[in-house]
Coordinates of C-alpha atoms in Angstrom, one line a residue:
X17 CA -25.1 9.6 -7.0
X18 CA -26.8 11.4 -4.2
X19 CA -23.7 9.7 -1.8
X20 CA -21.0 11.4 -3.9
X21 CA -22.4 14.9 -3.2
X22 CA -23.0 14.7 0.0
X23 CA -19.7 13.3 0.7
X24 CA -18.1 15.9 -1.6
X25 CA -19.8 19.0 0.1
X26 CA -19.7 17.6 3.8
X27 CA -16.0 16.9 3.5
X28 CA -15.7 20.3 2.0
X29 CA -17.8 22.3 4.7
X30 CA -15.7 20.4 7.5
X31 CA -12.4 21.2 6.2
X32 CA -13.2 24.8 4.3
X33 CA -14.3 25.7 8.2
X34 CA -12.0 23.6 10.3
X35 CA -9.0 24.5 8.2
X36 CA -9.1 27.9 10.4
X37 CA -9.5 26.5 13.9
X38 CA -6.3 24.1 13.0
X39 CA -4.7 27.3 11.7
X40 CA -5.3 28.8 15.4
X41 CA -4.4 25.8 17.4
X42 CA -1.5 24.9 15.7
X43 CA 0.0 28.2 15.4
X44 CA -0.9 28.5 19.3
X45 CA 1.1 25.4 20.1
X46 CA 3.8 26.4 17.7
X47 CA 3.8 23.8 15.2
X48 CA 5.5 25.6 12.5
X49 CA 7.1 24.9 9.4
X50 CA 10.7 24.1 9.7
X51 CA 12.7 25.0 6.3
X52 CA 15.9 23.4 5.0
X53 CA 18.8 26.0 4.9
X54 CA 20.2 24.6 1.3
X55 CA 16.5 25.5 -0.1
X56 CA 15.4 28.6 -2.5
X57 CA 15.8 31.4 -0.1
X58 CA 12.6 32.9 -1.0
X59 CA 11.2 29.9 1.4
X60 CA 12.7 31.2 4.3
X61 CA 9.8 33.9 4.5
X62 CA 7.3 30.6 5.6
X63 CA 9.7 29.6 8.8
X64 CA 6.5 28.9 11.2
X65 CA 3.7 28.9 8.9
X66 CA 1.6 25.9 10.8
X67 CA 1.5 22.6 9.5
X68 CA 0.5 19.2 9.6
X69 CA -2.8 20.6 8.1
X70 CA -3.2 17.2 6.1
X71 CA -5.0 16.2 9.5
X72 CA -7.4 18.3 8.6
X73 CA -7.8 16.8 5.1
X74 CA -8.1 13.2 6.8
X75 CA -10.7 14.3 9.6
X76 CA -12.8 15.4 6.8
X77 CA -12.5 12.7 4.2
X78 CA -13.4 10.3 7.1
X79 CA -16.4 12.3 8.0
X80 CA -18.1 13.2 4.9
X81 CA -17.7 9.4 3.9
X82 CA -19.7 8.5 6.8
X83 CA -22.3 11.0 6.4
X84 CA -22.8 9.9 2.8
X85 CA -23.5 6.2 4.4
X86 CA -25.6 7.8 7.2
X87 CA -27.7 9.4 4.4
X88 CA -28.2 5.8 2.4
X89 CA -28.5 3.8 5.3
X90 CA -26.0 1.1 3.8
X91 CA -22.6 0.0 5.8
X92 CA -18.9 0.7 4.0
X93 CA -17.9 -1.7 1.8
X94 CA -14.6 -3.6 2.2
X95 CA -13.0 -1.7 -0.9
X96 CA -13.9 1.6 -0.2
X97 CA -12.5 0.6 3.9
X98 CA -9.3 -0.3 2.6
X99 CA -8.6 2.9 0.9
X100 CA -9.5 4.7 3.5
X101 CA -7.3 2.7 6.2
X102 CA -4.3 3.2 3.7
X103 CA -5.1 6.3 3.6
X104 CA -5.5 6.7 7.2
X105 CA -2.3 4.8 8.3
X106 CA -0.1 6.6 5.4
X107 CA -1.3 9.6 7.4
X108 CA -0.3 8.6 11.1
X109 CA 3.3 7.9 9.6
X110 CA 3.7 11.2 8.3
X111 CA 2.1 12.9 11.1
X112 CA 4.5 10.6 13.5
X113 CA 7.3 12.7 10.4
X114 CA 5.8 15.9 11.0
X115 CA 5.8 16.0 15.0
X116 CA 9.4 14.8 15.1
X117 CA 10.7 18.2 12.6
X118 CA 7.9 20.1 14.9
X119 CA 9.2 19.0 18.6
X120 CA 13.4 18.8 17.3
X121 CA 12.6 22.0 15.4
X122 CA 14.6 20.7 11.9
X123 CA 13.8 19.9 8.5
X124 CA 14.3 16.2 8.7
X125 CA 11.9 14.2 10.9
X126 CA 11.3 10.3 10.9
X127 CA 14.8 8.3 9.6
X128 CA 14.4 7.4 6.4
X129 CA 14.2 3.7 7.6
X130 CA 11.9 4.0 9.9
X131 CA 9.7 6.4 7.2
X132 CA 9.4 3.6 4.8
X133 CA 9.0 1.1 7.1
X134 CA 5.9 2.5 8.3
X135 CA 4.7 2.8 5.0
X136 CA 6.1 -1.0 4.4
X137 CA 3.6 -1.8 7.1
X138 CA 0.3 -0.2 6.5
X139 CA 0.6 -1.0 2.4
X140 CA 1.8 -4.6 3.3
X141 CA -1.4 -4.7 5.2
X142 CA -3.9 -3.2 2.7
X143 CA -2.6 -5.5 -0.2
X144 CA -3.2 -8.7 1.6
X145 CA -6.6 -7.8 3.0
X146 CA -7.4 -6.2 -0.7
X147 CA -7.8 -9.6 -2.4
X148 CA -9.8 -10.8 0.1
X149 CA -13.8 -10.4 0.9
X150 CA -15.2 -11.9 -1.9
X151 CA -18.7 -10.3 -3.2
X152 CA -21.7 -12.8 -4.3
X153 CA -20.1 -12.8 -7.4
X154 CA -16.8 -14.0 -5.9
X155 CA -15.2 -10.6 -7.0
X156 CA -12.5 -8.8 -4.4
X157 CA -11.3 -5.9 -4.2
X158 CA -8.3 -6.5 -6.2
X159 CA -7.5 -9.3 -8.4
X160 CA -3.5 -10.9 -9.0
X161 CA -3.0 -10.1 -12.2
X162 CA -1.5 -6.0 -13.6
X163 CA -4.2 -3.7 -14.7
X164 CA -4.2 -0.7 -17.0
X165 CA -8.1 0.4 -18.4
X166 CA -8.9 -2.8 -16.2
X167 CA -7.2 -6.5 -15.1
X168 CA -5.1 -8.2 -18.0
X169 CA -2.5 -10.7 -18.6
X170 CA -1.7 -14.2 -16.1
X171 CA -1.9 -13.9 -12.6
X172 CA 1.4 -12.9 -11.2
X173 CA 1.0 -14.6 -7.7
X174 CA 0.0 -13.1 -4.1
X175 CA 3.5 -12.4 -3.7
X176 CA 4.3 -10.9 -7.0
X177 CA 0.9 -8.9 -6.5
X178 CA 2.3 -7.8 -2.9
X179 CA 5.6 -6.5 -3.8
X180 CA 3.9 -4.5 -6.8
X181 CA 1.2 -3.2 -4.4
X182 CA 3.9 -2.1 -2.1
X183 CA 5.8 -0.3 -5.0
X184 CA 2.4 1.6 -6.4
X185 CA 1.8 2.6 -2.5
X186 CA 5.5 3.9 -1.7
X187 CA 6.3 5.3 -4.7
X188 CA 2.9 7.2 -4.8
X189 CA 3.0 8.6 -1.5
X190 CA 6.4 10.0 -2.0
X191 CA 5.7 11.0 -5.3
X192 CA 3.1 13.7 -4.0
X193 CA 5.6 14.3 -1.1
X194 CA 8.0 15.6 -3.4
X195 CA 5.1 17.7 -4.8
X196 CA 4.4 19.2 -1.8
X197 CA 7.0 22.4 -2.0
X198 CA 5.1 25.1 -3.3
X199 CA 1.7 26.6 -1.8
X200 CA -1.0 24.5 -3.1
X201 CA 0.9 22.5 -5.3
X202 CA 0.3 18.8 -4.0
X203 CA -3.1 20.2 -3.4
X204 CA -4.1 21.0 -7.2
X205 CA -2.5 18.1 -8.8
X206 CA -3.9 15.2 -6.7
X207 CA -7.2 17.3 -6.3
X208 CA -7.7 16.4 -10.3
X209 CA -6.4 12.8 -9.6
X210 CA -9.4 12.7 -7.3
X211 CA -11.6 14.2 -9.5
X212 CA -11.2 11.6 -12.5
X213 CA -11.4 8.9 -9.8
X214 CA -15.0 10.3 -9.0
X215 CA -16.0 10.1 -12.9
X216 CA -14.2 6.5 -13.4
X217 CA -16.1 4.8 -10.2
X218 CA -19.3 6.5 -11.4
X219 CA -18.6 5.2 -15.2
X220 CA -17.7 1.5 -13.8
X221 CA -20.6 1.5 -11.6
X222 CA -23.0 2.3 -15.1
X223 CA -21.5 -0.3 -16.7
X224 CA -21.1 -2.9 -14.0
X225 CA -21.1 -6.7 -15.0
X226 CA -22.7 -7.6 -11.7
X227 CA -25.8 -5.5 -13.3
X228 CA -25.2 -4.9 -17.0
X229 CA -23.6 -8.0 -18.2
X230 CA -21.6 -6.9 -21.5
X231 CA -18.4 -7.3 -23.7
X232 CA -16.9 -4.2 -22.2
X233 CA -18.3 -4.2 -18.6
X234 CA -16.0 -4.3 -15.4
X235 CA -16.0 -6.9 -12.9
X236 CA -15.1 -3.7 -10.2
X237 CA -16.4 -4.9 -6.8
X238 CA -17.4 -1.7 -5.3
X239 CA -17.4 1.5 -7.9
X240 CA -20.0 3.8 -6.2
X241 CA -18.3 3.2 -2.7
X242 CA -14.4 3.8 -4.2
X243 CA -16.1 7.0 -6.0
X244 CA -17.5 8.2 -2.8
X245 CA -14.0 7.9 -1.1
X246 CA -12.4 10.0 -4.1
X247 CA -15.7 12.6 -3.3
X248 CA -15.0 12.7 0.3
X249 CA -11.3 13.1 -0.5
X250 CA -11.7 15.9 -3.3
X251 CA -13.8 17.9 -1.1
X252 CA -11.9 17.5 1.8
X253 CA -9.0 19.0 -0.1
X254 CA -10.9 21.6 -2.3
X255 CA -11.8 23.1 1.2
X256 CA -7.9 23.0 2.7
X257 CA -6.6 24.5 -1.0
X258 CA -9.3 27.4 0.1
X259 CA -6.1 28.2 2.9
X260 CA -3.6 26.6 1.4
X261 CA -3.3 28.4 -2.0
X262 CA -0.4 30.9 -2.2
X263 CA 0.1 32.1 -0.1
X264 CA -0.2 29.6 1.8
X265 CA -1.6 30.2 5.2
X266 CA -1.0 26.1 6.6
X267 CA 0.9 23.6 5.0
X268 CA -0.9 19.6 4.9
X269 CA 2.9 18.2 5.7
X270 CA 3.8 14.8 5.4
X271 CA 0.6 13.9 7.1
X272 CA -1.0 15.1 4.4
X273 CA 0.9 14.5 1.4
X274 CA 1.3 10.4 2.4
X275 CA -2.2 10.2 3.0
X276 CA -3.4 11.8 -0.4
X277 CA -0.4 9.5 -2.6
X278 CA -2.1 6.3 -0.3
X279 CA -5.7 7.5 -1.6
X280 CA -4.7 7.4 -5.5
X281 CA -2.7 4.4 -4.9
X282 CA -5.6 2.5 -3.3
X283 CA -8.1 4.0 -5.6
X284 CA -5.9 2.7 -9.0
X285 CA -5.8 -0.5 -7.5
X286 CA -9.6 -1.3 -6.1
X287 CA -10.3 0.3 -9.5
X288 CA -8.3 -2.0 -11.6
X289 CA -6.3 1.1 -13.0
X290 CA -3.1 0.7 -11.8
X291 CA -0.8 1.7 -14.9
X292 CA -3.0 4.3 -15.9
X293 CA -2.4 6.0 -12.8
X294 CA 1.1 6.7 -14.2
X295 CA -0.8 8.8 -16.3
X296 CA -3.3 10.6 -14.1
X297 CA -0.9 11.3 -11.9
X298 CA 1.7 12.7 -14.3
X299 CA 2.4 15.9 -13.2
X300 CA 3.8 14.0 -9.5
X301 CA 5.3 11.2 -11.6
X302 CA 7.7 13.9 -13.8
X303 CA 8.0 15.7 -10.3
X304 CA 9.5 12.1 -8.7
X305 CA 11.9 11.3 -12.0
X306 CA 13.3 14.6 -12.1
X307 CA 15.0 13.9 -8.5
X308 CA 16.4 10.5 -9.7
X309 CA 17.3 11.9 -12.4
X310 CA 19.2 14.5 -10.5
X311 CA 20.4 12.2 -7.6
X312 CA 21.8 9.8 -10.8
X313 CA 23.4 12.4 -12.5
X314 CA 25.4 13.7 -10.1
X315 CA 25.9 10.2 -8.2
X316 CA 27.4 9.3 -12.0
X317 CA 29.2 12.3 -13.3
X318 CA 29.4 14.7 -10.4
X319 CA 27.0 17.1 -12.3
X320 CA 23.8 18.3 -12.1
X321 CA 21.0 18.1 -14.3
X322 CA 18.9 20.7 -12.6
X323 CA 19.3 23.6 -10.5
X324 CA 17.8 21.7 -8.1
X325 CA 15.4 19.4 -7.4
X326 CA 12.6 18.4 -7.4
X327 CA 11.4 20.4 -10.7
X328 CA 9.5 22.9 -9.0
X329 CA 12.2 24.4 -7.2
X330 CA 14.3 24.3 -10.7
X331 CA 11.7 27.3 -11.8
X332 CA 11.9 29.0 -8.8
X333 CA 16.1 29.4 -8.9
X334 CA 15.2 30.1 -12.8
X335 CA 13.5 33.3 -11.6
X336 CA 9.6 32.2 -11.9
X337 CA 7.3 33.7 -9.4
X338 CA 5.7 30.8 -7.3
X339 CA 2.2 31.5 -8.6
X340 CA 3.4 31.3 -12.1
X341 CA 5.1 27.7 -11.4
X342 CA 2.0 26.4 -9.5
X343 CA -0.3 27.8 -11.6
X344 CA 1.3 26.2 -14.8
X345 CA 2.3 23.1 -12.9
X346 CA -2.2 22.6 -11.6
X347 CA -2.7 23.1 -16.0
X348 CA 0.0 20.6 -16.7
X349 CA -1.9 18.4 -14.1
X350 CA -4.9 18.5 -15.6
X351 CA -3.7 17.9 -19.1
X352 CA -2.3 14.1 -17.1
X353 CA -5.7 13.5 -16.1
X354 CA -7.3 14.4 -18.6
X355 CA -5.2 12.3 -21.2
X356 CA -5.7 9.5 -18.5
X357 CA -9.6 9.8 -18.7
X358 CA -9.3 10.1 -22.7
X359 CA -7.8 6.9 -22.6
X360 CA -10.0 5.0 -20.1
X361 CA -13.5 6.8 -22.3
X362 CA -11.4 5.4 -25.3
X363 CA -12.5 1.7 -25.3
X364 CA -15.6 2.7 -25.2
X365 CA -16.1 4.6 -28.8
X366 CA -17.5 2.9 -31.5
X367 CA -14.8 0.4 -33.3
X368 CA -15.3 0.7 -37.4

């Protein structure tokens, strides 16, 4: 237990602290937000607000795992490594993103090719390696087969397991893109993603089969470690919210925004919660459907379901004040996760 705070509150300090010093450097250097012309002209007032804050977020995740592991003397485990190299990786793709819209000065950065292909790459990576190193127990990070509260059903074979660990990773990380377009947004409604994360590892860890052989236990290769990254992660962004709450004084960019949907992506899976994550996650998972919904509709019938999309900017042209939207849109979050944790709690009350 003593790991997750000290991961929480290091990765806090580092970004609540360094958060200002990437404020000054960036803004020196004149990385600055670029804003697309077609969007709610209220967003024009945030032309040059710095980005690529997510950098920040990273830095600090990385460091306050470490110093949890400096504190108990123990080395990373392989499940709690692969999150944070998906994490990582997803993060150098959309920093690559957010230096190209810097350095051309334009909304758009990376192709959308080459974007996914870079995630392609690192989650490609990450789902091979993730049902390897075997425990004494011979349990890996991940197993073949779906998981919800935890693994059920057949094995659907490496590759089916690939190509749905590729669809959980890309989907994800874009899904808390499209989040990412009001101050603090992304930040609040993965920061409660996290949060659950913390309490599920810790739960799973209690009632571990490697330790506490039972009918409902988890065969979860590494819970404390995997709760330690969402600790590291939470604080990390708990301290960058601190600057990036409306209004926002830095934006986390793509570099931020891939790297946090990576984190809950590898976090369901080494978990053995994929599908709940759907749930968790809701608030970014309504975000995501109401732009294919959108992009379908008027692809179809030439019309529009929304003002515009994604959903947050649908308020906005409706007339809502930012902090109103955000506000109601962190509550609505929270409601996701905490229907998601109801659920996962659920299997353990008492059956008459």
């Amino acid at each position: 237990m003593m790991e997750i705070l000290i991961a929480a509150a290091v990765g806090l300090l580092l970004s609540m602290f360094g958060t200002p010093l990437a404020i000054r450097l960036f803004s020196r250097r004149g990385y600055g937000q670029s804003i697309r012309e077609e969007g709610p002209s209220g967003h024009h007032d945030k032309r040059g607000t710095p980005t690529m804050g997510g950098t920040v977020i990273v830095i600090a995740a990385l460091l306050g795992f470490a110093c949890a592991h400096l504190y108990s003397g123990t080395p990373p485990t392989p499940s709690a490594s692969l999150v944070l190299f998906l994490m990582t990786g997803l993060g150098a793709v959309g920093f690559l993103d957010d230096f190209i819209k810097i350095y051309k000065q334009r909304s758009l950065g990376l192709r959308s090719g080459a974007k996914a292909l870079g995630q392609l790459v690192v989650g490609a990576v990450f789902a091979i390696l993730v049902t390897r190193f075997p425990n004494a127990y011979l349990v890996t990070p991940a197993d073949t087969r779906l998981s919800f509260l935890r693994d059920f059903g057949p094995s659907i074979g490496i590759v089916g397991f690939t190509i749905w660990v590729l669809i959980m990773i890309v989907g994800f990380s874009n899904a808390v893109n499209l989040t990412d377009g009001l101050d603090g947004l992304a930040s609040g409604a993965t920061g409660v993603v996290l949060a659950s994360y913390v309490l599920i590892g810790n739960w799973q860890l209690r009632n571990n089969c490697s330790t506490q052989l039972g009918p409902n236990c988890y065969w979860v290769r590494d819970p404390l470690d995997l709760a330690v990254v969402a600790a590291a992660v939470l604080g990390a962004l708990l301290g960058f919210l601190w600057w990036n709450a409306p209004p926002a004084k830095i934006f986390m960019g793509d570099t931020g925004s891939l790297a946090l949907g990576g984190v809950i992506a590898g976090l369901a899976i080494t978990t053995r919660t994929q599908l709940l994550l759907i749930i968790l996650a809701g608030m970014c998972v309504v975000i995501t459907l109401s732009v294919i919904i959108q992009v379908g509709s008027f692809k179809m019938t030439g019309k529009r379901v929304f003002r515009m999309a994604p959903l947050q900017h649908h308020f906005e042209l409706s007339g809502w004040a930012e902090t109103t939207i955000v506000v109601r849109f962190w509550l609505i979050a929270a409601l996701c996760a905490a229907a998601g944790l109801g659920l996962f709690y659920v299997e353990w009350m008492p059956k008459q």
